[in-house]
């Protein structure tokens, strides 16, 4: 491959992956065209893209973009998956397809190599355990509401105590009536 062609391919990779912080590198082998099309169409509906890359060129571009990818991940065929609402959703969709393909076509290799989360590499298993955006927001809202209810309880406690003391005092010392 000529130097000019390599430069053009690297520039295309730069344009494609500039701004991408979450992605998964996959090893997919012996997958037939029909299944490949099904996978791509289903993932595209979920705003997930797949792109087969040449390891040497992608390795250089990813380093330039600040994406930490372990060298061991650049062995064998490499397909990059990115998109969706976050790494958790992306990892779950990839895992669903991996399980489905393993059960239907045991001869096919469909394995995640590594996940990149905010430009740092993590294992695919860790990426699957991350909360989705909605789950994370739900947890934050729950924590805020719990703190708010504790604050309200703390503010009401002295007033309740004072009201109880006034009531007890009123019961032990009935108001005297003017003669």
Coordinates of C-alpha atoms in Angstrom, one line a residue:
X1 CA 0.0 0.0 0.0
X2 CA 1.4 3.3 -1.0
X3 CA 2.2 6.1 1.6
X4 CA -0.5 8.3 0.0
X5 CA -3.2 5.7 0.4
X6 CA -2.1 5.0 4.0
X7 CA -2.3 8.8 4.8
X8 CA -5.7 9.0 3.2
X9 CA -7.0 6.0 5.3
X10 CA -5.5 7.4 8.5
X11 CA -7.2 10.8 7.8
X12 CA -10.5 9.0 7.3
X13 CA -10.0 7.2 10.6
X14 CA -9.2 10.5 12.3
X15 CA -12.4 12.1 11.0
X16 CA -14.4 9.1 12.0
X17 CA -13.1 8.7 15.6
X18 CA -12.4 12.3 16.5
X19 CA -14.5 13.0 19.6
X20 CA -15.3 9.3 20.3
X21 CA -14.4 8.5 23.9
X22 CA -16.2 5.2 24.4
X23 CA -15.8 2.2 22.1
X24 CA -15.2 -1.5 22.0
X25 CA -12.7 -3.4 20.0
X26 CA -14.0 -6.8 18.7
X27 CA -12.5 -9.9 17.2
X28 CA -15.0 -11.3 14.7
X29 CA -14.1 -14.2 12.4
X30 CA -15.9 -16.6 10.0
X31 CA -19.2 -14.6 10.2
X32 CA -21.3 -15.0 7.0
X33 CA -22.6 -12.0 5.0
X34 CA -26.2 -12.4 6.0
X35 CA -25.5 -12.4 9.7
X36 CA -23.0 -9.5 9.3
X37 CA -25.8 -7.5 7.7
X38 CA -28.3 -8.4 10.4
X39 CA -25.8 -7.4 13.1
X40 CA -25.0 -4.1 11.4
X41 CA -28.6 -3.2 10.7
X42 CA -29.8 -4.0 14.3
X43 CA -26.9 -2.1 15.9
X44 CA -27.4 0.8 13.5
X45 CA -31.0 1.1 14.7
X46 CA -29.6 1.6 18.2
X47 CA -27.1 4.2 16.9
X48 CA -24.2 1.8 17.2
X49 CA -21.6 1.7 14.4
X50 CA -19.2 -1.0 13.4
X51 CA -16.0 -0.3 11.4
X52 CA -13.3 -2.8 10.4
X53 CA -9.8 -1.2 10.8
X54 CA -6.3 -2.0 9.7
X55 CA -4.5 -2.6 13.0
X56 CA -1.3 -0.6 12.3
X57 CA -3.1 2.4 11.0
X58 CA -5.8 2.4 13.7
X59 CA -3.2 2.0 16.4
X60 CA -1.4 5.1 15.2
X61 CA -4.6 7.2 14.9
X62 CA -5.9 6.1 18.3
X63 CA -2.6 7.1 19.9
X64 CA -2.8 10.5 18.2
X65 CA -6.4 10.9 19.5
X66 CA -5.4 9.9 23.1
X67 CA -7.3 6.6 23.2
X68 CA -5.4 4.1 25.4
X69 CA -5.5 0.7 23.7
X70 CA -3.3 -2.1 24.9
X71 CA -0.9 -3.4 22.2
X72 CA -2.2 -7.0 22.7
X73 CA -5.5 -5.8 21.3
X74 CA -4.0 -5.0 17.9
X75 CA -3.6 -8.7 17.0
X76 CA -5.9 -10.4 14.5
X77 CA -8.9 -8.9 12.9
X78 CA -10.2 -5.8 14.6
X79 CA -13.6 -4.2 14.4
X80 CA -14.4 -1.1 16.3
X81 CA -17.9 -0.6 17.8
X82 CA -19.0 2.8 19.0
X83 CA -22.1 4.9 19.5
X84 CA -25.2 4.4 21.6
X85 CA -25.9 6.4 24.8
X86 CA -22.8 5.2 26.6
X87 CA -20.4 2.4 27.2
X88 CA -22.8 0.4 29.3
X89 CA -25.5 0.3 26.6
X90 CA -22.9 -0.4 23.9
X91 CA -21.4 -3.3 25.9
X92 CA -24.8 -4.8 26.6
X93 CA -25.8 -4.7 23.0
X94 CA -22.5 -6.3 21.9
X95 CA -22.8 -9.0 24.5
X96 CA -26.4 -9.8 23.4
X97 CA -25.1 -10.3 19.8
X98 CA -22.1 -12.3 21.0
X99 CA -24.3 -14.7 23.0
X100 CA -26.8 -15.0 20.1
X101 CA -24.1 -15.8 17.6
X102 CA -22.3 -18.2 19.9
X103 CA -25.5 -20.2 20.4
X104 CA -26.5 -20.2 16.7
X105 CA -23.1 -20.5 15.0
X106 CA -20.5 -22.1 17.3
X107 CA -17.8 -22.0 14.6
X108 CA -17.9 -18.1 14.5
X109 CA -15.6 -16.1 16.7
X110 CA -17.4 -13.0 18.1
X111 CA -15.3 -11.8 21.0
X112 CA -14.8 -8.4 22.6
X113 CA -11.1 -7.6 23.0
X114 CA -11.3 -4.5 25.2
X115 CA -13.5 -1.5 26.0
X116 CA -12.3 2.1 25.9
X117 CA -14.2 4.3 28.4
X118 CA -13.5 8.0 28.3
X119 CA -10.3 7.2 26.4
X120 CA -9.0 4.7 28.9
X121 CA -9.0 0.9 28.5
X122 CA -11.1 -1.3 30.8
X123 CA -12.0 -5.0 30.5
X124 CA -15.2 -5.7 28.6
X125 CA -16.6 -7.3 31.8
X126 CA -16.1 -4.1 33.7
X127 CA -17.8 -2.1 30.9
X128 CA -20.9 -4.4 31.1
X129 CA -21.2 -3.6 34.8
X130 CA -21.2 0.2 34.3
X131 CA -24.6 1.8 34.9
X132 CA -26.4 3.3 31.9
X133 CA -26.9 7.0 31.8
X134 CA -30.5 6.6 33.0
X135 CA -29.4 4.3 35.9
X136 CA -26.7 6.7 37.0
X137 CA -29.2 9.6 36.9
X138 CA -31.7 7.6 38.9
X139 CA -29.0 6.9 41.6
X140 CA -28.0 10.5 41.8
X141 CA -31.7 11.6 42.1
X142 CA -32.2 9.0 44.8
X143 CA -29.3 10.2 46.8
X144 CA -30.4 13.8 46.5
X145 CA -33.9 13.0 47.6
X146 CA -32.6 10.9 50.5
X147 CA -30.4 13.8 51.7
X148 CA -33.3 16.3 51.3
X149 CA -35.7 14.1 53.3
X150 CA -33.0 13.8 56.1
X151 CA -32.6 17.6 56.1
X152 CA -36.4 18.1 56.4
X153 CA -36.6 15.6 59.3
X154 CA -33.7 17.4 61.1
X155 CA -35.4 20.7 60.6
X156 CA -38.8 19.4 61.9
X157 CA -37.4 17.6 65.0
X158 CA -36.8 20.7 67.2
X159 CA -40.2 22.2 66.3
X160 CA -41.9 18.8 67.1
X161 CA -40.1 18.7 70.4
X162 CA -41.1 22.2 71.3
X163 CA -44.7 21.5 70.4
X164 CA -44.7 18.4 72.5
X165 CA -43.3 20.4 75.5
X166 CA -46.0 23.1 75.1
X167 CA -48.7 20.5 75.0
X168 CA -47.4 18.7 78.1
X169 CA -47.1 22.0 80.0
X170 CA -50.7 22.8 79.0
X171 CA -51.9 19.5 80.2
X172 CA -50.2 19.7 83.6
X173 CA -51.0 23.3 84.2
X174 CA -54.5 24.0 82.9
X175 CA -55.1 27.7 82.1
X176 CA -56.6 29.5 85.1
X177 CA -59.9 31.2 84.4
X178 CA -60.4 34.8 85.5
X179 CA -62.7 35.1 88.5

